[in-house]
Short mmCIF file of C-alpha atoms and ligand atoms in Angstrom, two decimals:
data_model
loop_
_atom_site.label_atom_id
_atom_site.label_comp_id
_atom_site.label_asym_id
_atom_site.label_seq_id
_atom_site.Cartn_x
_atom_site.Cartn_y
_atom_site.Cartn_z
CA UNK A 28 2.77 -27.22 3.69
CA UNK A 29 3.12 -28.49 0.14
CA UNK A 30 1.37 -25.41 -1.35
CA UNK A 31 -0.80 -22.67 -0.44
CA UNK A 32 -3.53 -21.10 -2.96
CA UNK A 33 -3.49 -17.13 -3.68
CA UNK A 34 -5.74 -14.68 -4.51
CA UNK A 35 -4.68 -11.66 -6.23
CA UNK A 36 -6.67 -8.90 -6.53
CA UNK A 37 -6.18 -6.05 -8.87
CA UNK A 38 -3.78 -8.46 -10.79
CA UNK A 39 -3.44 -6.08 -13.97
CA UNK A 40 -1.92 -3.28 -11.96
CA UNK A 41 1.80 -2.63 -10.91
CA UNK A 42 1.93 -4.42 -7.76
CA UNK A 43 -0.50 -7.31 -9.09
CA UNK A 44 1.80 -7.81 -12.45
CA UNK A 45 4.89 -8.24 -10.42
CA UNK A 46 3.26 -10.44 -7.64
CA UNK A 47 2.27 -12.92 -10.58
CA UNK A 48 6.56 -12.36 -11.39
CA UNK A 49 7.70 -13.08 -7.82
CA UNK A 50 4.89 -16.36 -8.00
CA UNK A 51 6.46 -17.50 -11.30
CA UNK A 52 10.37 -16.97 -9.52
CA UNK A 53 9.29 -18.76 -6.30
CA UNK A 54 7.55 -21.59 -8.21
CA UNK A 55 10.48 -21.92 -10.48
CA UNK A 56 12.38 -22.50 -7.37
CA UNK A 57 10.60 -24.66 -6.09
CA UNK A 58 10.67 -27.27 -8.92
CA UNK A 59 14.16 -27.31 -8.36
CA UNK A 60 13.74 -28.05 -5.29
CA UNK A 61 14.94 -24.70 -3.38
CA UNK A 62 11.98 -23.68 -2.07
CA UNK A 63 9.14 -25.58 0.29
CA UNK A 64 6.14 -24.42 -1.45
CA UNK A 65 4.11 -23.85 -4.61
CA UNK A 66 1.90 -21.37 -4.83
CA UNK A 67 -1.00 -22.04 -6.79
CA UNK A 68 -2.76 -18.90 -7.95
CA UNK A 69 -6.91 -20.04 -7.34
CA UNK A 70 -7.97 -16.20 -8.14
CA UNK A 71 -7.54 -13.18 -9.97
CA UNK A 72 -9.54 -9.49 -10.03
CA UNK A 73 -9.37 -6.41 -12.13
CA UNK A 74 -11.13 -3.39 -12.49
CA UNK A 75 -10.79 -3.60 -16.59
CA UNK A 76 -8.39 -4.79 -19.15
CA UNK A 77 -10.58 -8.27 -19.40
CA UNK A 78 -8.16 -9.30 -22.15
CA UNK A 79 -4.69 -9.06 -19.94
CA UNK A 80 -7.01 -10.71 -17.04
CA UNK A 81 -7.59 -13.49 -19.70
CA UNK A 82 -4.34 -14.11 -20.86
CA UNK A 83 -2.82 -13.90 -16.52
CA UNK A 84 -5.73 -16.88 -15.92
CA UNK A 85 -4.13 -18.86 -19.10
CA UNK A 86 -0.63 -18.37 -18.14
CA UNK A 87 -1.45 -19.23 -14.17
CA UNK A 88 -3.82 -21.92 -15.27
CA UNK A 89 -6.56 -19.77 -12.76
CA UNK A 90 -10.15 -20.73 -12.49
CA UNK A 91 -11.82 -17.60 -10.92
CA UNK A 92 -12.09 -14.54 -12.14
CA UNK A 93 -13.82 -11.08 -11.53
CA UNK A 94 -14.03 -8.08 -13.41
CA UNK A 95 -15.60 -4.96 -12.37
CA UNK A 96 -16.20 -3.50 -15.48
CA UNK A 97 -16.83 -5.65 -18.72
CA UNK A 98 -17.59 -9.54 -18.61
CA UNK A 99 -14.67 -11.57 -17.94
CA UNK A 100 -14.14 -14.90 -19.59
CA UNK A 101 -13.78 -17.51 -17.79
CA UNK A 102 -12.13 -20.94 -18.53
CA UNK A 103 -14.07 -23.88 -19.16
CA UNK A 104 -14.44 -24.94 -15.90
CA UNK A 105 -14.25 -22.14 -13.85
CA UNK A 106 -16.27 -18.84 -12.70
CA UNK A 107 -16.71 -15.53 -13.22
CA UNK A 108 -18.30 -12.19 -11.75
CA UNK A 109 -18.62 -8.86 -12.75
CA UNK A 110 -19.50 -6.00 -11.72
CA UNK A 111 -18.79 -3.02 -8.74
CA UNK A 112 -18.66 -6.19 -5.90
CA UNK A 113 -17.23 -9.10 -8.43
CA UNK A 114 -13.82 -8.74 -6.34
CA UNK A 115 -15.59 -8.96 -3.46
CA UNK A 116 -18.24 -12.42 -4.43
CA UNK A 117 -14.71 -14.15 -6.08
CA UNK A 118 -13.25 -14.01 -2.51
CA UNK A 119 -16.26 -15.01 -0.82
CA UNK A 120 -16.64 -17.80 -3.22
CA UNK A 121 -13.09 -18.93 -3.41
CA UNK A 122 -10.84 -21.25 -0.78
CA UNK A 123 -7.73 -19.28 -0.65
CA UNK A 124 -4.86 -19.31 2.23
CA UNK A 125 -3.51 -15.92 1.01
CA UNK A 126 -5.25 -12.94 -0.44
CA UNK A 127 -2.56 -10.35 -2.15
CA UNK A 128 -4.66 -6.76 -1.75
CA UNK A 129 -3.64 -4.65 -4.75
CA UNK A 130 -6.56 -2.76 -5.95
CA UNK A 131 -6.01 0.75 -6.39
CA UNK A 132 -8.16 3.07 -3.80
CA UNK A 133 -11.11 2.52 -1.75
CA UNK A 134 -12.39 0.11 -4.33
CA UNK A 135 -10.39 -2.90 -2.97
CA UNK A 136 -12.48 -2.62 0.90
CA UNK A 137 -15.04 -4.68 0.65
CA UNK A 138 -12.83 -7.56 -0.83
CA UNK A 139 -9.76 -6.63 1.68
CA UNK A 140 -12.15 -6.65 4.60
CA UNK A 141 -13.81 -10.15 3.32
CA UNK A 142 -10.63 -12.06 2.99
CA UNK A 143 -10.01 -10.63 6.68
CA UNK A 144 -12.65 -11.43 8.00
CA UNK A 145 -12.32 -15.19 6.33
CA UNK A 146 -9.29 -15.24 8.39
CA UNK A 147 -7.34 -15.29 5.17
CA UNK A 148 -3.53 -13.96 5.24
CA UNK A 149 -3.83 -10.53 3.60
CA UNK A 150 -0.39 -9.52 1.64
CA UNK A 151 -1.02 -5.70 1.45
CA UNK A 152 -0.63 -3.10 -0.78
CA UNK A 153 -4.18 -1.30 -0.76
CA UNK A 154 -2.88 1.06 1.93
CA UNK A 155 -6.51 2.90 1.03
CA UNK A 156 -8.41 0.10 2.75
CA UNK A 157 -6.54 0.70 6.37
CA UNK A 158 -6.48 4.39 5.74
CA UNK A 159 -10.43 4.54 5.56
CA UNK A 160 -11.27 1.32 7.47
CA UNK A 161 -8.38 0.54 9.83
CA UNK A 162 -10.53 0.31 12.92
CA UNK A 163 -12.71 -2.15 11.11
CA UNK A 164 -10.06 -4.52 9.51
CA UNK A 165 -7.33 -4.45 12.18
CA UNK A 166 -10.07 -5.78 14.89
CA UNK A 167 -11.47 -7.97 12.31
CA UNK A 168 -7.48 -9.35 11.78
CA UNK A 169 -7.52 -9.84 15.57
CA UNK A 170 -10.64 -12.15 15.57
CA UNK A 171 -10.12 -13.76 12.77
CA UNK A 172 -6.51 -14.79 12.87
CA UNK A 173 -5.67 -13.43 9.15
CA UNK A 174 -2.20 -12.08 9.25
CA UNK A 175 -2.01 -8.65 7.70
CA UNK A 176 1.37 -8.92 5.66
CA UNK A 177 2.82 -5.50 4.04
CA UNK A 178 4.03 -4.70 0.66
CA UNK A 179 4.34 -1.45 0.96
CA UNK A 180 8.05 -0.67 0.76
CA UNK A 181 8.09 1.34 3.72
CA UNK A 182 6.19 -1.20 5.95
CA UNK A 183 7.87 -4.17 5.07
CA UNK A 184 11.19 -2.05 5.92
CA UNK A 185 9.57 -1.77 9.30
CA UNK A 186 9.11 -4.96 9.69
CA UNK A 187 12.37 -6.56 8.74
CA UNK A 188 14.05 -4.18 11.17
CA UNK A 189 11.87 -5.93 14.09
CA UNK A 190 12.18 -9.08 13.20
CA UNK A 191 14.01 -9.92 16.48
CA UNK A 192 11.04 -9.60 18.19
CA UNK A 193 8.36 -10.92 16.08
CA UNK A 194 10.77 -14.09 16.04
CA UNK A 195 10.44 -14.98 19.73
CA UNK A 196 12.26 -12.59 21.64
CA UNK A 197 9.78 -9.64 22.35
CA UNK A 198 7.24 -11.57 24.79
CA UNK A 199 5.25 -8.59 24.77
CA UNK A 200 4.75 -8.88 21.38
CA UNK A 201 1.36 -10.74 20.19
CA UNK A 202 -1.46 -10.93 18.76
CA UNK A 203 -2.60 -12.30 15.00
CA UNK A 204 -1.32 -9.45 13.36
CA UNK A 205 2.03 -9.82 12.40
CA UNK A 206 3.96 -7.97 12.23
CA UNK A 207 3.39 -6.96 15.81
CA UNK A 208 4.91 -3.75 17.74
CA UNK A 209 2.36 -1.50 19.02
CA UNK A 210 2.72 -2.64 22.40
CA UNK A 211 5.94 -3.15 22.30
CA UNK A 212 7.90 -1.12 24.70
CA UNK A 213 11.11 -1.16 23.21
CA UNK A 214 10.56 0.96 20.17
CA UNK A 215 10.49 4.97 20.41
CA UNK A 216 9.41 5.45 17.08
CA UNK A 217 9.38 4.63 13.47
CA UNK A 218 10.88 6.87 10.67
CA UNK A 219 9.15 6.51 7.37
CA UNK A 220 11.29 7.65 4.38
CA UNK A 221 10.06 9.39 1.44
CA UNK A 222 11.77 10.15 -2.33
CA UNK A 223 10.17 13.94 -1.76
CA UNK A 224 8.68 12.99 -5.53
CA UNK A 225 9.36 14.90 -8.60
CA UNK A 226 8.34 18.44 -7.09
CA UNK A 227 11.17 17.95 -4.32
CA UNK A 228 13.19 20.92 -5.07
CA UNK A 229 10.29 22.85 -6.53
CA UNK A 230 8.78 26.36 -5.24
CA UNK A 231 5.18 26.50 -3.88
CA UNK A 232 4.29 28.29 -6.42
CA UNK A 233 5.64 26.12 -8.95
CA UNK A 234 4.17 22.89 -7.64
CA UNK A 235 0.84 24.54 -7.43
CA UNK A 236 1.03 25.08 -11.21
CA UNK A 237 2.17 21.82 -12.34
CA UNK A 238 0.66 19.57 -14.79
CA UNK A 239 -0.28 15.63 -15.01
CA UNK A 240 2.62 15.32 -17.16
CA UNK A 241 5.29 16.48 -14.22
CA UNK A 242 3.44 15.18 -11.56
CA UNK A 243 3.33 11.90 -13.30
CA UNK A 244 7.35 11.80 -13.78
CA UNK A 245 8.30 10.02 -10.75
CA UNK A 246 12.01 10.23 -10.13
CA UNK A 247 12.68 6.76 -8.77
CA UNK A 248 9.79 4.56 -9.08
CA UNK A 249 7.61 3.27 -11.53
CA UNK A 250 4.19 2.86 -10.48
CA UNK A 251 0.36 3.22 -11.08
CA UNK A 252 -1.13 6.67 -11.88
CA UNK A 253 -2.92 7.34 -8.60
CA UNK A 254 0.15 6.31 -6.22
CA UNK A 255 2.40 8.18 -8.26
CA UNK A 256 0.65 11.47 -8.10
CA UNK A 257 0.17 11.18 -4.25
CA UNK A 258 3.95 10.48 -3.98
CA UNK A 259 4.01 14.40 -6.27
CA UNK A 260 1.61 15.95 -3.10
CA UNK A 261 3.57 13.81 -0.49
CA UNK A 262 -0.21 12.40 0.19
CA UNK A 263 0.97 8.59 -0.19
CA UNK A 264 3.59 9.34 2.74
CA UNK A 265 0.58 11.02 4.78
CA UNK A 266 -1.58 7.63 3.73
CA UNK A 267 1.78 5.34 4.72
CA UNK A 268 1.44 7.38 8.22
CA UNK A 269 -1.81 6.60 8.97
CA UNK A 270 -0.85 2.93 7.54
CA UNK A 271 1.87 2.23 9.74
CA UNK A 272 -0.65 3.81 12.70
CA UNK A 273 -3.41 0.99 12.13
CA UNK A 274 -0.80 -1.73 10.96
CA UNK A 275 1.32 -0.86 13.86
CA UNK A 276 -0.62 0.51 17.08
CA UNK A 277 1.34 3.88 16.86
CA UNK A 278 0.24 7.42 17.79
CA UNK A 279 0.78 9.75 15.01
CA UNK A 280 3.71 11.49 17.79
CA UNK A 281 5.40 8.02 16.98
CA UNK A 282 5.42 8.07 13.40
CA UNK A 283 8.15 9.94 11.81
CA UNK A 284 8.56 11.06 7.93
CA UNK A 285 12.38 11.67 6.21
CA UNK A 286 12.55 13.01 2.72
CA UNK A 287 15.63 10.38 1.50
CA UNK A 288 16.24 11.09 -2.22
CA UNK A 289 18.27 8.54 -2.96
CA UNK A 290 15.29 5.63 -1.96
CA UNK A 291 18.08 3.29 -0.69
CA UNK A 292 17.19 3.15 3.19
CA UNK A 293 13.32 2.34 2.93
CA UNK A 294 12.28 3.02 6.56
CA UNK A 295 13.64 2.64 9.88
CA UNK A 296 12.59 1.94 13.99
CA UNK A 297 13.96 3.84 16.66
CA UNK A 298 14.63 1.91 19.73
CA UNK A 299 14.49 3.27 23.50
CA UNK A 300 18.35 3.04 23.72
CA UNK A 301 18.94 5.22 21.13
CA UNK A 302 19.76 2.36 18.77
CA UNK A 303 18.52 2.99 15.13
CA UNK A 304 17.75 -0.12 12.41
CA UNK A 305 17.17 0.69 8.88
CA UNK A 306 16.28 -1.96 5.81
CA UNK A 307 17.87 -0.74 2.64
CA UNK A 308 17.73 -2.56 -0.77
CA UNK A 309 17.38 -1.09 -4.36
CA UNK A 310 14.07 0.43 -5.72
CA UNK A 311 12.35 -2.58 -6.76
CA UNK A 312 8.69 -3.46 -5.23
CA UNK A 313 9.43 -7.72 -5.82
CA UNK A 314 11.73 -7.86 -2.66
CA UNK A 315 8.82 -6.49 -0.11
CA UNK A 316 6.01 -8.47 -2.64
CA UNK A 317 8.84 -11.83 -1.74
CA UNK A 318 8.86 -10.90 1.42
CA UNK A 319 5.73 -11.14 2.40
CA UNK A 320 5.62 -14.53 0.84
CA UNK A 321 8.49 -15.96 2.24
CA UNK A 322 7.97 -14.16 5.74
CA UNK A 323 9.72 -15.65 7.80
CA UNK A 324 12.41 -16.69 6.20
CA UNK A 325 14.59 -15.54 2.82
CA UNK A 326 14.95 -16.72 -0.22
CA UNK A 327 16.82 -15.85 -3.37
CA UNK A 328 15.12 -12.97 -5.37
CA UNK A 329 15.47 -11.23 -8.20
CA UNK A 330 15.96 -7.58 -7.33
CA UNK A 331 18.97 -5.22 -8.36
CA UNK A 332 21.72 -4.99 -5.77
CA UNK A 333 22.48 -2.18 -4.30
CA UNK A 334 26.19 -1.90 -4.51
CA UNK A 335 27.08 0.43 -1.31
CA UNK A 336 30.83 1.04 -2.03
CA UNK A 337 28.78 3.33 -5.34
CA UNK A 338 26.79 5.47 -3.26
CA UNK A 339 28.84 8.46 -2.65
CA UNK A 340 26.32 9.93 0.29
CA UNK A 341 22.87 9.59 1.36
CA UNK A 342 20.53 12.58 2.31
CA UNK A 343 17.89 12.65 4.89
CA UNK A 344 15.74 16.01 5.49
CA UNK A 345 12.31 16.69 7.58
CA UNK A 346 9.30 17.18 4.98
CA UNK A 347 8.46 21.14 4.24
CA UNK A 348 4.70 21.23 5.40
CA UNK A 349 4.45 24.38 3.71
CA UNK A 350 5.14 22.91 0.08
CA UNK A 351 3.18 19.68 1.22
CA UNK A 352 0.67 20.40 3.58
CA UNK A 353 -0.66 16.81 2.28
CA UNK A 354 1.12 15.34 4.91
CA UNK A 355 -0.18 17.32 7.80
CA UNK A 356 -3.59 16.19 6.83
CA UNK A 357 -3.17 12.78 7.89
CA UNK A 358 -1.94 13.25 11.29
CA UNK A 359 -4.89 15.57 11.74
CA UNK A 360 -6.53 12.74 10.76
CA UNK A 361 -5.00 10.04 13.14
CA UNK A 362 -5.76 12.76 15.80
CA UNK A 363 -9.13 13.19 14.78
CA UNK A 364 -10.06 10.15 14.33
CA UNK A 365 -13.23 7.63 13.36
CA UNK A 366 -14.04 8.84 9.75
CA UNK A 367 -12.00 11.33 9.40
CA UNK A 368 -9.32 8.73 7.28
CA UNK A 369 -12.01 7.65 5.41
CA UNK A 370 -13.19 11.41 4.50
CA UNK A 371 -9.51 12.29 4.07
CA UNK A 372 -8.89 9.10 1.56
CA UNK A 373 -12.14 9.86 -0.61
CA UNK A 374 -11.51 13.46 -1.17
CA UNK A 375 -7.98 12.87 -2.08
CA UNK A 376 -9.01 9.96 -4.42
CA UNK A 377 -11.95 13.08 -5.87
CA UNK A 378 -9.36 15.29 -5.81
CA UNK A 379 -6.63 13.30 -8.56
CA UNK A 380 -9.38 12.43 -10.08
CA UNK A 381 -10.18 15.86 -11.41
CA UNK A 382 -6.77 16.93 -11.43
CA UNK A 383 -5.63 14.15 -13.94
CA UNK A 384 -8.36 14.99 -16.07
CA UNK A 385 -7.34 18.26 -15.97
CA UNK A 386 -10.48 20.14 -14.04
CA UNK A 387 -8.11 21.58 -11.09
CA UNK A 388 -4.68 23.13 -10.37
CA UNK A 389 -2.19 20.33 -8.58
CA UNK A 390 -2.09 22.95 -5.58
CA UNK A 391 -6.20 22.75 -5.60
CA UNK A 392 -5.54 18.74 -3.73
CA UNK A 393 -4.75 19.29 -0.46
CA UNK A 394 -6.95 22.00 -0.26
CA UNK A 395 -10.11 20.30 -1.27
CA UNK A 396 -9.16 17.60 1.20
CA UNK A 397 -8.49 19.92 4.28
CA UNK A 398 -11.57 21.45 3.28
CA UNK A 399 -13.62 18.47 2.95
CA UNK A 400 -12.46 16.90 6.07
CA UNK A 401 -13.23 20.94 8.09
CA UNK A 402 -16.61 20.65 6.68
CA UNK A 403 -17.66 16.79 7.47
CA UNK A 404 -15.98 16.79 10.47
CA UNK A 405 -15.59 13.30 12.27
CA UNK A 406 -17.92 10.71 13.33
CA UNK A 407 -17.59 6.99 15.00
CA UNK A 408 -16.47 4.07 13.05
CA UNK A 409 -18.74 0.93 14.10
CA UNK A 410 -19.81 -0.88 11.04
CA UNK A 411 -18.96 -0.31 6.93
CA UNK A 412 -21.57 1.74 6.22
CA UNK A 413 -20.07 4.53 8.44
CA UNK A 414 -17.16 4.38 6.22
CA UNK A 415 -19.07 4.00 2.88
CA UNK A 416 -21.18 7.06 3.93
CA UNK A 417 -18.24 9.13 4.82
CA UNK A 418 -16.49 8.48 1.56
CA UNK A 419 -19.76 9.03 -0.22
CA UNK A 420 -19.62 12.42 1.47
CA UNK A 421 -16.20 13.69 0.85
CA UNK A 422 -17.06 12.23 -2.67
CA UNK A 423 -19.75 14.77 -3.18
CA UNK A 424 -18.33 17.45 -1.31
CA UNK A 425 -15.47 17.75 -3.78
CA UNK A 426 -17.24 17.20 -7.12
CA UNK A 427 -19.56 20.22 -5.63
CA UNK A 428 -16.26 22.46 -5.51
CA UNK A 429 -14.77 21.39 -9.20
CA UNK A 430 -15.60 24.08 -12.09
CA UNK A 431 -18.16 23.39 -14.21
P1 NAD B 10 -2.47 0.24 -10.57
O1 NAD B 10 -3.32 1.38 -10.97
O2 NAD B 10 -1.27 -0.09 -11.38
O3 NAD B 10 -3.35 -1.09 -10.47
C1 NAD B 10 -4.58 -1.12 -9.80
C2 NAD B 10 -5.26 -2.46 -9.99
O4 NAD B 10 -6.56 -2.40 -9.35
C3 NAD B 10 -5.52 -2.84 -11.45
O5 NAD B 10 -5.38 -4.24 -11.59
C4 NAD B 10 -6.99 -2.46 -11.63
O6 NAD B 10 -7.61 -3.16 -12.69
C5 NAD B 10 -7.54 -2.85 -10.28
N1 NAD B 10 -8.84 -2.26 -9.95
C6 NAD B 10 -9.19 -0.95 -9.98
N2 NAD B 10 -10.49 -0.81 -9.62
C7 NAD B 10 -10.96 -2.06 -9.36
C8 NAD B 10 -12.20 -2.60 -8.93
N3 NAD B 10 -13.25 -1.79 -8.73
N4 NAD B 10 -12.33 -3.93 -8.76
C9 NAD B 10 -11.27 -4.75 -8.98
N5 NAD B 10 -10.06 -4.30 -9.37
C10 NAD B 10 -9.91 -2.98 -9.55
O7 NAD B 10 -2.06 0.50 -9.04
P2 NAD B 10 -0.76 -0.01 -8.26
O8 NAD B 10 0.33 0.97 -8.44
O9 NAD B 10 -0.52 -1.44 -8.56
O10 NAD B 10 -1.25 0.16 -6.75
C11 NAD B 10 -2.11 -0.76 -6.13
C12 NAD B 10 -2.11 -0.48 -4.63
O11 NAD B 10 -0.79 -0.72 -4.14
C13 NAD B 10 -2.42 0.97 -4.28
O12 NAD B 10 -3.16 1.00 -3.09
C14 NAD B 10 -1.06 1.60 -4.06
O13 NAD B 10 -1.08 2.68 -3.16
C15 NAD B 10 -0.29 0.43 -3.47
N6 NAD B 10 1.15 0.50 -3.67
C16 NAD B 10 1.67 0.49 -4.92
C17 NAD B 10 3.04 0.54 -5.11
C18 NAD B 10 3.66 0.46 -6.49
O14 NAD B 10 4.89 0.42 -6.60
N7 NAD B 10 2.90 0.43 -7.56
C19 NAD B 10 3.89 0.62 -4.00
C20 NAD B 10 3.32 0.61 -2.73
C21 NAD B 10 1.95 0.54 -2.58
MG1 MG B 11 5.37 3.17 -0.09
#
């Protein structure tokens, strides 16, 4: 394969500005001749920021564009959309091999589910979109042949640590998913780690109390607004558990959390003989984004070392559920089931909504959420509009609940 034409969508964000990095790196390589492949970027989608979207489809020489809010401009001969489903026509309306899903929340569905059901390699970040509409997208996946490729750190560090047996030697192992290991009989469990977030060390009372500016001051990472206050509550680990549940095929009993402070060892799998594998690597979201891309092979990247003869320890410790009772919501939620992830997603997207614009106490997140998800209950996933009307209903349940 000569080259293979991407999609990015939410290209103005964290993940989407260093995707269009690690495109530029592997390119780069490539003209010298180290690498196979050129990538050749046929689409890009924002939410807003029409002028950076402008300037990425100059740079990238890109010829389709969509922009949910504001009119994008496109090139001479190209095409634009706008509007709430823009992301969503562009992919329709676009030949792509890979689509990178990097929208923030359950605004990148539609489009995720659309390139899936194309049967269009999905490199994923949007852990929203399985959260809320795993049992749609994972089945879809399995009919349609579209691989569904992770980004998330945690995921990908799953992944590499089975690569033995996505690479031939796990028989049991199938399916158009990769990476594959639900069925796979070998593995006990998988550990997800966790930075604990700013409010690691903090009192209950103290992280019930704290601002948008603390919450916002992530200790290790540097990412978008919405991730990095669900990394403050603990929520994104509770969203990565219900992630690695739908990407995976694991019960919630199989899928383990570890606060690791240091963010060196980004996950690991358990195996049935007692034999642990972890992935470590420095903080730096381009080596999973590579990954994915090079999947499955490696190739030279451009991330920070970490230099192990420097660390002088590294600290694992189970999650306080009392502090964060974030993360107990989402294995309610995998036990629950149908629309409870979806309920559980929009509430908490409600919920640091109104907390970044200052209408609620940090503490008051989890607790709209659990309440939300008491009140609607759960019903059967069969078709999209389940999950749009369950998010439209933990939507209105918690702007009912926010002061005045
Ligand atoms: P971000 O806020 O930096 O970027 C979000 C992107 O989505 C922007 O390009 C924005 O314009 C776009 N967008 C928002 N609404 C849109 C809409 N309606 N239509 C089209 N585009 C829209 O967020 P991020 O940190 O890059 O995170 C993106 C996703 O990746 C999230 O699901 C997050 O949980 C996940 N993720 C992020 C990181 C990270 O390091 N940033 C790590 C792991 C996973
Ligand atoms: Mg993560």
């Amino acid at each position: 394969m000569a080259s293979r034409r991407v999609i990015i969508l939410g290209s103005t964000g964290s993940i989407g500005t260093q995707t269009l990095e690690v495109i530029a790196h592997l390119n780069a390589l490539h003209d010298r001749g180290e690498w196979h492949e050129r990538l050749e970027v046929v689409g890009l989608a924002a939410g807003a920021r029409g002028d950076l979207l402008a300037r990425q489809a100059a740079e990238f020489g890109v010829r389709h564009l969509a922009l949910a809010e504001g009119e994008p401009t496109a090139p001479a001969d190209g095409r634009a959309w706008s509007g709430v489903a823009a992301a969503e026509q562009m992919v329709q309306a676009t030949d792509a091999d890979v689509v990178v899903a990097a929208i923030v929340g359950a605004a990148g569905l539609a489009a995720t589910l659309a390139a899936v059901e194309l049967g269009r390699d999905v490199v994923l970040a949007n852990k929203e979109t399985l959260v809320a509409a795993g049992a749609l997208v994972v089945p879809a996946a399995e009919r349609s042949g579209a691989k569904l490729l992770p980004v998330d750190s945690e995921h990908s560090a799953l992944w590499q640590c089975v690569q033995e047996l996505s690479a031939g030697g796990g028989a049991t192992v199938g399916g158009a998913v990769a990476p594959p290991m639900g069925e796979t009989p070998t593995i006990e469990r998988l550990i997800l780690t966790a930075s604990g977030g700013p409010f690691r060390e903090w009192s209950r009372e103290a992280i019930e109390r704290a601002t948008p500016k603390e919450a916002l001051n992530h200790p290790t990472w540097s990412m978008g607004q919405k991730v990095t206050i669900d990394s403050a509550s603990l929520m994104n680990k509770g969203l990565e558990v219900l992630e690695a549940h739908w990407l995976y095929g694991l019960g919630g009993d199989r899928v383990d959390v570890l606060v690791h402070p240091q963010v060196i060892v980004h996950s690991m799998v358990e195996f049935i003989d007692g034999s642990v594998m972890a992935q470590l690597g420095s903080a730096d979201m381009r080596t999973p984004i590579q990954y994915a891309f090079t999947w499955p092979t490696r190739i030279g990247g451009r991330a920070e070392r970490v230099s192990l003869a420097d660390l002088t320890r590294l600290d694992f410790e189970p999650p306080d559920l009392e502090r964060f009772p974030a993360l107990g919501l989402a294995y309610d939620a995998i036990a629950a089931g149908g629309t409870s992830g979806a309920v559980l997603n929009a509430a908490n997207e409600s919920a640091v909504g109104a907390f970044l614009a200052g209408r609620i106490p940090f503490g008051v997140i989890p607790t709209l959420v659990r309440d939300a998800m008491e009140h609607l209950g759960s019903a059967g996933v069969t078709s999209m509009g389940d999950v749009l009307d369950a998010d439209a209903r933990a939507r209105a349940f918690v702007a009912q609940r926010l002061p005045a």
